Amino acid sequence: MRFTEGFTMCGIVGYIGKSSSLQLLVDGLKRLEYRGYDSAGIAFQNGKGVEVYKIKGKLKDLQQILPDPSPAFSVGLGHTRWATHGAPSTVNAHPHRAEGITVVHNGIIENYREIRAHLEADGHHFLSETDTEVVPHLISKYLKEGLPIRKAIRSAVRQLKGTYALGILSDGDPNTLFTVRKGSPLVIGIGSEAFYFASDIPAILPYTRRFLYLDDEQICTIEDSNLDIRDLESDAVISYEGKTVEIDWTPDLAEKCGHDYFMHKEIFEQPQALRATIGERLNDPLGFVTDLRIYLQRRSDVQKLHIVSCGTSYHAALIGKYMIERIARVPVTVDISSEYRYRNPIIENGTLFVAITQSGETADTLAAQREAERRGARTLSICNVVGSTSTREANVVLYTRSGPEIGVASTKTFTSQMAALCLLALGMAIGKNCLNRQEAETLQEQFRELPDLMEKTLSMDAQIRTLAGSLMEAKDFLYLARGINYPLALEGALKLKEISYIHAEGYPAGEMKHGPIALIDKGLPVVVIAPSNDLFDKVFSNIEEVKARGGRVIAVTDAPDVLKGKADDIVPVPSTHPLFTPFINVIPLQLLAYHIGVLRNCDVDQPRNLAKSVTVE
Ligand code: AGP
């Protein structure tokens, strides 16, 4: 297996308290395994020093070699890995240890080679191929030079270039847990008798609801139930008064609740996620947007939007463009983050930069957001994770309220992102008098009905599973749609690729005859999204073009009778306002990808080569 440098995605967890850390660390890592799962390890203070257990393979393999829990093991940390530097192996697994210092790390240390060369010249002996191993060696070097532990950690970490969330144990400080962060996500959990840290909330949610996000370049020392946070550079104490957040997610929200996979559970959570994301905001979309505008009053009103994101969030952005331009008549450009950050974007006065990112940690989107801010744009983050980096750096935040999304493939956050964009469009349209009262109320009413219509569509699950059975051997798929549903053709194809590893392409149906029609031959599955709107006739003729070349048409439509005899397979869905059809039409696409993936025995929650949020470029 070839590993691409620079793609990092691990999960770290830590505990300091009165009871044994072992089971807690294992359970925490279980909830982090969707982040990376090619090797795992745990380390804990045993009263006489630090014990380390690590292995190549999944967490269940690690559990085989762990000792029985003991209350003595009350300070510990764990790691589940996504290999970047050094192939998955036991020696490359974390924790890494050097002369009394034990470290777990999520991120990439870009200058590790130079540091390693210096340390090897100083006689340090390295065991692994990882970038991370330089950290315990550096800290031990400063300890040997007589620096106290926290200063030794600071001196070491300040030499690192790149991104890191670190968990550190020191043999000499058995009742202390250290954690440091820059660029990689890290949250601290504050319990009644214990402290925790983790790469994200679900890992430690069963133990506390009170969380604190460590900011970039901060070091946290937890000792004798005291939390000490300091600036890495100045060592100044940073108060976290008023900075903790209460997360009202229930632990089982993070568990599967009877579904075989998190992805299936999260597809079925969409109506509830939408109700939560709409919430009170739909009662006064203008009021909600005015908050934004009030914030923006310091400059001219919103003249233009730059919406920037990656993957599924990018597809939500494309749908947002249709909505905002259609009803609010504000020009919108949509870019993929990794392109936007390097294309020297033109930021005019009144430009609102909108980052869409469910995790709030996607490196390319963060970089684009910083670039836009550097060029003078106001920034809005549409995000699903409270307190994540994008939200902390943006001028304004609009949270989707989907709850934790564990499945690597985004589903409920996609529809919640569309809802957030729709609220923005509605508020701006009303604010700019682009909609009269009647029109606004009609839209608000139909928008409020969407969760019920989505529930109705979810009842197609069994039928779509049967359909999937007849399609699971296909080698290629084509997805076609027009107008506001065109981005759904992209999303449907992405879901199938991610989950079943079948090649698939999404195309604007009108573009088919300019090339992809050459792909169509006998039996090629062509999924066509055909809502009964002003483009239906156009889509109908595209279906005929596909049929004429022997393609197998699977139509997602609210006009099944019209397509009877034309399409080979029909997935009937409820009708709704033309602007809202993507909320309904995406569900059969998600379920089709899910069932084909399951029937092909793919790990649909942890697809190969993918990570839930890509935290480096
Ligand atoms: C989608 O299923 C994938 N998980 C991926 O394309 C994702 O949408 C992309 O990485 C963006 O993530 P973000 O929304 O957390 O920024």
Coordinates of N, CA, C and O in Angstrom, one line a residue, residues 104 174 203 439 444 477 497 539 566 581:
V104 N 1.9 11.0 22.0 CA 1.0 10.7 20.9 C 0.8 12.0 20.1 O 0.8 13.1 20.7
P174 N 4.5 11.8 37.4 CA 3.5 10.8 37.3 C 2.1 11.3 37.4 O 1.2 10.6 36.9
A203 N -15.4 11.2 21.3 CA -14.5 10.3 22.0 C -14.7 10.3 23.5 O -14.6 9.3 24.2
E439 N -44.8 35.6 -1.2 CA -43.8 34.6 -1.7 C -42.9 34.1 -0.5 O -42.7 32.9 -0.4
Q444 N -41.3 29.9 3.2 CA -41.1 29.4 4.6 C -42.0 28.2 5.0 O -41.5 27.3 5.6
F477 N -21.0 4.2 -13.4 CA -22.3 4.8 -13.3 C -22.2 6.2 -13.9 O -21.1 6.9 -13.8
K497 N -18.8 6.6 -5.3 CA -17.3 6.4 -5.4 C -16.8 6.1 -4.0 O -16.0 5.1 -3.8
V539 N -35.1 17.2 -19.4 CA -34.5 16.0 -18.8 C -35.1 14.8 -19.4 O -34.5 13.8 -19.7
K566 N -40.5 4.5 -19.8 CA -39.3 5.2 -20.3 C -38.1 4.9 -19.5 O -37.1 4.4 -20.0
T581 N -36.2 20.8 -4.0 CA -36.2 19.4 -4.5 C -34.8 18.7 -4.1 O -34.9 17.5 -3.8

